[in-house]
CSV table of C-alpha atoms in Angstrom, one decimal:
chain,number,residue,atom,x,y,z
A,488,MET,CA,-11.6,-12.9,3.3
A,489,LEU,CA,-9.5,-11.8,0.4
A,490,ALA,CA,-6.2,-13.4,-0.3
A,491,PRO,CA,-3.3,-11.1,0.6
A,492,ASN,CA,-2.4,-10.4,-3.1
A,493,ASP,CA,-6.1,-9.6,-3.9
A,494,GLN,CA,-6.2,-6.8,-1.3
A,495,GLN,CA,-2.8,-5.2,-2.0
A,496,ILE,CA,-3.1,-1.4,-2.4
A,497,PHE,CA,-0.6,0.3,-4.6
A,498,LEU,CA,-0.4,3.9,-3.6
A,499,ILE,CA,1.3,6.5,-5.8
A,500,ASP,CA,1.6,10.1,-4.6
A,501,GLY,CA,4.5,12.6,-5.0
A,502,ASP,CA,3.8,14.4,-1.8
A,503,ASP,CA,5.6,12.5,0.9
A,504,VAL,CA,3.4,13.8,3.8
A,505,VAL,CA,0.2,12.9,2.0
A,506,ARG,CA,1.5,9.5,0.8
A,507,ASP,CA,2.6,8.6,4.3
A,508,SER,CA,-0.8,9.7,5.8
A,509,LEU,CA,-2.8,7.8,3.3
A,510,LYS,CA,-0.6,4.7,3.8
A,511,VAL,CA,-1.1,4.9,7.6
A,512,LEU,CA,-4.8,5.3,7.2
A,513,LEU,CA,-5.2,2.3,4.9
A,514,GLU,CA,-2.8,0.1,6.9
A,515,SER,CA,-4.7,1.0,10.1
A,516,HIS,CA,-7.7,-0.6,8.5
A,517,GLY,CA,-5.8,-3.8,7.7
A,518,MET,CA,-5.0,-3.1,4.1
A,519,PRO,CA,-1.5,-3.9,2.9
A,520,VAL,CA,0.0,-0.9,1.1
A,521,ARG,CA,3.1,-0.6,-1.2
A,522,ASP,CA,3.8,3.1,-1.8
A,523,PHE,CA,5.6,4.9,-4.5
A,524,ARG,CA,6.6,8.5,-5.2
A,525,ASN,CA,5.7,8.5,-8.9
A,526,ALA,CA,4.7,6.3,-11.8
A,527,ALA,CA,8.2,5.7,-12.9
A,528,GLU,CA,9.1,4.2,-9.5
A,529,PHE,CA,6.0,2.1,-9.6
A,530,MET,CA,6.7,0.8,-13.1
A,531,SER,CA,10.4,0.1,-12.2
A,532,GLU,CA,9.0,-2.9,-10.2
A,533,GLY,CA,8.9,-4.9,-13.5
A,534,SER,CA,5.8,-7.0,-13.6
A,535,VAL,CA,2.4,-5.5,-13.8
A,536,PRO,CA,0.2,-6.3,-10.8
A,537,ARG,CA,-3.0,-8.0,-11.8
A,538,ALA,CA,-4.7,-7.9,-8.4
A,539,GLY,CA,-5.4,-5.3,-5.7
A,540,CYS,CA,-6.2,-1.7,-6.2
A,541,LEU,CA,-4.2,1.3,-7.5
A,542,VAL,CA,-4.6,4.6,-5.7
A,543,LEU,CA,-3.2,7.6,-7.7
A,544,GLY,CA,-2.7,10.9,-6.1
A,545,TYR,CA,-2.1,14.0,-8.3
A,546,ASN,CA,-2.1,17.7,-7.9
A,547,ARG,CA,-3.2,19.0,-11.3
A,548,ALA,CA,-0.9,16.6,-13.3
A,549,ILE,CA,-3.6,14.0,-13.9
A,550,ALA,CA,-2.4,13.4,-17.4
A,551,ASP,CA,0.5,11.5,-15.9
A,552,GLY,CA,-2.0,9.3,-14.1
A,553,LEU,CA,-4.1,8.8,-17.2
A,554,GLU,CA,-1.0,7.8,-19.1
A,555,LEU,CA,0.0,5.3,-16.4
A,556,VAL,CA,-3.4,3.7,-16.4
A,557,ALA,CA,-3.4,3.4,-20.2
A,558,THR,CA,0.0,1.8,-20.0
A,559,LEU,CA,-1.0,-0.7,-17.3
A,560,TRP,CA,-4.1,-1.8,-19.2
A,561,ARG,CA,-2.1,-2.3,-22.4
A,562,ARG,CA,0.1,-4.6,-20.4
A,563,GLY,CA,-2.8,-6.6,-19.0
A,564,ALA,CA,-3.5,-5.0,-15.7
A,565,THR,CA,-7.1,-5.3,-14.5
A,566,MET,CA,-7.0,-3.7,-11.1
A,567,PRO,CA,-9.4,-0.9,-10.2
A,568,VAL,CA,-7.9,2.6,-10.1
A,569,ILE,CA,-8.9,5.4,-7.7
A,570,PHE,CA,-7.8,8.9,-8.6
A,571,ILE,CA,-7.2,11.4,-5.8
A,572,VAL,CA,-6.8,14.8,-7.4
A,573,GLY,CA,-6.0,18.3,-6.1
A,574,GLY,CA,-7.1,21.2,-8.1
A,575,GLY,CA,-9.3,19.1,-10.4
A,576,ASP,CA,-12.5,20.2,-12.2
A,577,ALA,CA,-15.4,18.6,-14.0
A,578,THR,CA,-13.3,18.1,-17.1
A,579,THR,CA,-10.5,16.4,-15.1
A,580,ARG,CA,-13.1,14.1,-13.4
A,581,ALA,CA,-14.7,13.2,-16.7
A,582,ALA,CA,-11.3,12.4,-18.2
A,583,ALA,CA,-10.5,10.1,-15.3
A,584,LEU,CA,-13.8,8.3,-15.4
A,585,ALA,CA,-13.7,8.0,-19.2
A,586,ALA,CA,-10.3,6.4,-18.9
A,587,GLY,CA,-11.9,3.7,-16.6
A,588,ALA,CA,-11.2,5.0,-13.2
A,589,PHE,CA,-13.2,3.3,-10.5
A,590,ALA,CA,-13.5,6.4,-8.4
A,591,TYR,CA,-12.4,10.1,-8.4
A,592,ILE,CA,-11.9,11.8,-5.1
A,593,GLU,CA,-10.9,15.4,-4.7
A,594,ARG,CA,-8.4,16.7,-2.1
A,595,PRO,CA,-8.5,17.1,0.8
A,596,VAL,CA,-9.3,13.5,1.1
A,597,GLU,CA,-12.2,12.5,3.3
A,598,GLU,CA,-11.0,9.4,5.1
A,599,THR,CA,-14.4,7.7,4.9
A,600,ALA,CA,-14.7,8.3,1.2
A,601,LEU,CA,-11.3,6.8,0.5
A,602,LEU,CA,-11.9,3.8,2.7
A,603,ARG,CA,-15.3,3.1,1.1
A,604,ALA,CA,-14.0,3.5,-2.4
A,605,VAL,CA,-11.0,1.2,-1.8
A,606,THR,CA,-13.2,-1.4,-0.1
A,607,ALA,CA,-15.8,-1.2,-2.9
A,608,ALA,CA,-13.1,-1.4,-5.6
A,609,LEU,CA,-11.6,-4.5,-4.0
A,610,ALA,CA,-15.0,-6.1,-3.5
A,611,ARG,CA,-16.0,-5.5,-7.1
A,612,LYS,CA,-12.6,-6.8,-8.4
A,613,ASN,CA,-13.2,-10.0,-6.4
A,614,GLY,CA,-16.8,-10.6,-7.6
A,615,ARG,CA,-18.8,-9.2,-4.7
A,616,THR,CA,-20.7,-6.5,-6.7
A,617,ALA,CA,-23.7,-6.1,-4.5
A,618,SER,CA,-21.6,-4.9,-1.5
A,619,ALA,CA,-19.3,-3.0,-3.8
A,620,ASP,CA,-22.2,-1.1,-5.4
A,621,GLN,CA,-23.7,-0.3,-2.0
A,622,ALA,CA,-20.3,0.9,-0.7
A,623,ILE,CA,-19.5,3.0,-3.7
A,624,ALA,CA,-23.0,4.5,-3.7
A,625,THR,CA,-22.5,5.7,-0.1
A,626,ALA,CA,-19.0,7.0,-0.6
A,627,SER,CA,-18.6,10.7,-0.8
A,628,LEU,CA,-16.9,10.9,-4.2
A,629,ARG,CA,-16.8,14.6,-4.9
A,630,GLY,CA,-16.4,16.3,-8.2
């Protein structure tokens, strides 16, 4: 079992309804979630989390998410990042993956795909790569 800090999900999404729905989904599967409306609110927390997983939800404004990820990594964060994007295309997906995103999921979010991606990201982060690779391979990561 992962230590609580190792399985913390940081969820950023500007859409209150979507953010609340994703939070309920993840928490219903035993995942602790801290949610934020935007990158500025997340960054106002002060210290950069080094464990857990970051789930970024964007509608077309993925540049903000890419900038956040670059900032976090410059500050020493190593957590996996999952992008959830509405209105994305192949170029957007390529930019996210090139920036080091663990996964890229298009909206509307398929619950199973998100759960598998988060589980795989946490497993890989914590050294369980075989199960992570299997889980990510079966996730429906659209693009």
